[in-house]
XYZ file of C-alpha atoms in Angstrom:
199
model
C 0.262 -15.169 34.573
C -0.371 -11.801 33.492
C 2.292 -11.506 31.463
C 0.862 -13.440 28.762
C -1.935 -10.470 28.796
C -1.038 -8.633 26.232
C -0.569 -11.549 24.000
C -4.215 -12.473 24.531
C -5.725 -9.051 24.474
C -3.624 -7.963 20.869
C -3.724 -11.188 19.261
C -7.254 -12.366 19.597
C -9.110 -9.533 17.480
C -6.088 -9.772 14.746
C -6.684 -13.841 14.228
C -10.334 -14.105 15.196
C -11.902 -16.769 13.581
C -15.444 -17.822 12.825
C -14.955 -21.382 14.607
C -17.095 -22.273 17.511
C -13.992 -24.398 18.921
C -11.441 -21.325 18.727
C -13.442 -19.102 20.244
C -13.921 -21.555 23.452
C -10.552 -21.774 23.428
C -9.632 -18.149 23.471
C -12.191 -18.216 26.438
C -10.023 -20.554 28.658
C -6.892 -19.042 27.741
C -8.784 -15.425 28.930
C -10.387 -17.099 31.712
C -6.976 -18.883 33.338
C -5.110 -15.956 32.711
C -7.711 -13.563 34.897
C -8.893 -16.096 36.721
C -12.195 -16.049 35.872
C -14.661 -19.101 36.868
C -17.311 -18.243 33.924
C -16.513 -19.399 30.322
C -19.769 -17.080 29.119
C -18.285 -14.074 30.948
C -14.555 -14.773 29.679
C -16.101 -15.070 25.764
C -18.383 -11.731 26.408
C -15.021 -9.846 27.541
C -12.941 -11.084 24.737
C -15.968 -9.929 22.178
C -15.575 -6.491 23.792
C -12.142 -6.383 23.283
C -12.451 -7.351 19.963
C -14.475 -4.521 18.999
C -12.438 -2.176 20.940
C -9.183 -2.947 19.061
C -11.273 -3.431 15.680
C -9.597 0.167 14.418
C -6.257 -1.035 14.934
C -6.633 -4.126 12.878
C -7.700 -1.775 10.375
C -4.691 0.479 10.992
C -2.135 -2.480 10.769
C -3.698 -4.056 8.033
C -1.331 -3.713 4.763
C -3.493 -1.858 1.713
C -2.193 -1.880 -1.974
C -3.083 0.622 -4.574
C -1.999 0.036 -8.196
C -1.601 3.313 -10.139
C -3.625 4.475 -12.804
C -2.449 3.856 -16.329
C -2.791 6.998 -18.910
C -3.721 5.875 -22.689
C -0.688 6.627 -24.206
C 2.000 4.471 -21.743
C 0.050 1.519 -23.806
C 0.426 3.397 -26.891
C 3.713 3.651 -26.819
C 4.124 -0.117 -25.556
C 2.043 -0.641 -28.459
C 4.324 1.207 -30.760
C 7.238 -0.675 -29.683
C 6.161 -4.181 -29.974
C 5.176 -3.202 -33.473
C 8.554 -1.635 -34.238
C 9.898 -5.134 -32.779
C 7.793 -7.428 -34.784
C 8.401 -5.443 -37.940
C 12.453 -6.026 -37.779
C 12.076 -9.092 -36.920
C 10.570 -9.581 -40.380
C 13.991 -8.881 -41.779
C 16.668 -9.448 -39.382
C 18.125 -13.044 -37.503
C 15.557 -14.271 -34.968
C 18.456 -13.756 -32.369
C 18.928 -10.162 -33.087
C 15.087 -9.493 -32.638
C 14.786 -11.430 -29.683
C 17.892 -9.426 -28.130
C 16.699 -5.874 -29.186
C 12.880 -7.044 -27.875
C 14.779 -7.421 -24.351
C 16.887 -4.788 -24.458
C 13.966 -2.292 -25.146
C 10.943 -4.590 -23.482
C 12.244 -5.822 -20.212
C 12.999 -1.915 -18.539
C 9.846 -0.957 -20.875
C 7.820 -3.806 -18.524
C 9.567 -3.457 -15.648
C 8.247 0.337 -15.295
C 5.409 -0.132 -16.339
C 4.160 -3.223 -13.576
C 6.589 -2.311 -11.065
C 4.973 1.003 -9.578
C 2.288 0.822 -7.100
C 1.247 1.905 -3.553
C 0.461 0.889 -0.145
C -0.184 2.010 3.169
C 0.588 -0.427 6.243
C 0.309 0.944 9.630
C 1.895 4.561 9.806
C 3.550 4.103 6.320
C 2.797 4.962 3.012
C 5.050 3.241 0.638
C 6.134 4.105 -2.960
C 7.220 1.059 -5.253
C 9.010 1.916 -8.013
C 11.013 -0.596 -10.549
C 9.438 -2.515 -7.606
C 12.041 -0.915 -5.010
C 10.023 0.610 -2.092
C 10.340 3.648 -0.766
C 8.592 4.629 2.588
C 7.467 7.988 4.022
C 5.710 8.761 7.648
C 1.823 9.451 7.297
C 2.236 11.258 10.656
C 4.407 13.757 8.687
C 2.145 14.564 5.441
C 1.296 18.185 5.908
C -1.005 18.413 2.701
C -2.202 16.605 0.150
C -3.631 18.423 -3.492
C -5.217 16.754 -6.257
C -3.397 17.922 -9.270
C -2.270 17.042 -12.695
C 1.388 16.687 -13.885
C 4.197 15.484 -15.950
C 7.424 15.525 -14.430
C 9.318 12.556 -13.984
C 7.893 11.001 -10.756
C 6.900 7.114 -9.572
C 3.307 7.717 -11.420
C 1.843 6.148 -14.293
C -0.699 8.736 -14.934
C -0.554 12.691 -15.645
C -3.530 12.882 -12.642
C -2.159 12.579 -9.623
C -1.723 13.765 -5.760
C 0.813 15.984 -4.861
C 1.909 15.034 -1.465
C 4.271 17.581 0.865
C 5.524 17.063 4.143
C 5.833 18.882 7.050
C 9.667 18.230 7.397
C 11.758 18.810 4.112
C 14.419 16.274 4.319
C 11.916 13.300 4.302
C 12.305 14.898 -0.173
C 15.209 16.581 -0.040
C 13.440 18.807 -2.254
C 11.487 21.913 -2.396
C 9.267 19.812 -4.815
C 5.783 17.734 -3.859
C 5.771 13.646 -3.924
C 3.831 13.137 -7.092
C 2.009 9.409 -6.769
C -1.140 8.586 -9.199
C -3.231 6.149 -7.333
C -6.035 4.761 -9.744
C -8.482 5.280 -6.322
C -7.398 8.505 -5.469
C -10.375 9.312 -2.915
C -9.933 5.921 -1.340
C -6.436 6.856 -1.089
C -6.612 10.034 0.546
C -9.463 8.739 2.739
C -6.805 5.910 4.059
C -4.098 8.243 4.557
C -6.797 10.375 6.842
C -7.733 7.441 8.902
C -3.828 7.388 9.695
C -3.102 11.254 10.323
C -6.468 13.305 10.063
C -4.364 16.498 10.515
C -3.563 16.176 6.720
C -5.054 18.968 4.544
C -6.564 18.001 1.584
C -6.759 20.494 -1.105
């Protein structure tokens, strides 16, 4: 009935497959459902629909970007397991092993648990592995830049992002992100909202 249309139409390009045997069946469904007597015709129409909704596969489709990691966030890491190890030398084992967790497991935690990804009109922030999202479709600019203030970046080069409506921040302040692929980045957020200005 043609209320399963939309079912057929969305969900075919998202879960095509490579086998022969799905694709016939694809074609009956598409063929029962239009009532079309040709199996070749059905599987030519469901190949054109397939490349007509190809953008929004890419548009739904969920894309992670770690964030770069400046020299000196391992230094100090660095610097701390050696401060560890070194007491540990003279103090009880237990002592170590409850300063080492006290000190390593936030240390850790920001370090691995910022990151990035865009899925559909999104952009999300992880930090401490908490995410945070923001609408693409309200970025009004985007600047490459370099900074240091306390933001959900691992890295002093990064994108300042501002948005066209100020309470998304509730500040007068850009979102500071440092994506290790920070052209790919800005590229993905243009496929999304190509109105964004990219200084």
């Amino acid at each position: 009935s043609p209320r399963h249309t939309p079912t057929i139409i969305l969900t075919y390009p998202l879960a095509m497959n490579t086998s022969t045997q799905l694709n016939r069946l694809w074609a009956q469904a598409y063929a029962k459902v239009f009532g079309l007597q040709n199996l070749v015709e059905a599987q030519a129409k469901i190949k054109q629909l397939a490349e007509s909704l190809a953008p929004a596969k890419t548009l739904i489709a969920k894309t992670t970007y770690p964030s770069k990691i400046d020299w000196w966030i391992w230094a100090i890491v660095a610097f701390v397991i050696t401060v560890i190890i070194i007491i540990g030398i003279t103090s009880p084992w237990w002592l170590t092993l409850l300063l080492g967790l006290a000190i390593l497991v936030p240390s850790l935690t920001g370090l691995i648990g910022i990151w990035y990804a865009i899925e559909g009109d999104n952009l999300i922030v992880y930090q401490f592995f908490r995410p945070k999202l923001y609408p693409i479709k309200k970025i009004k600019d985007i600047r490459y830049s370099k900074g240091f203030l306390a933001a959900p970046a691992l890295s002093s080069t990064r994108l300042a992002i501002r948005f066209t409506d100020r309470n998304i921040l509730r500040s007068s302040l850009p979102l500071e992100i440092s994506p290790l692929d920070r052209t790919g980045f800005v590229n993905r957020l243009l496929s999304v909202n190509p109105g964004i200005t990219v200084r």
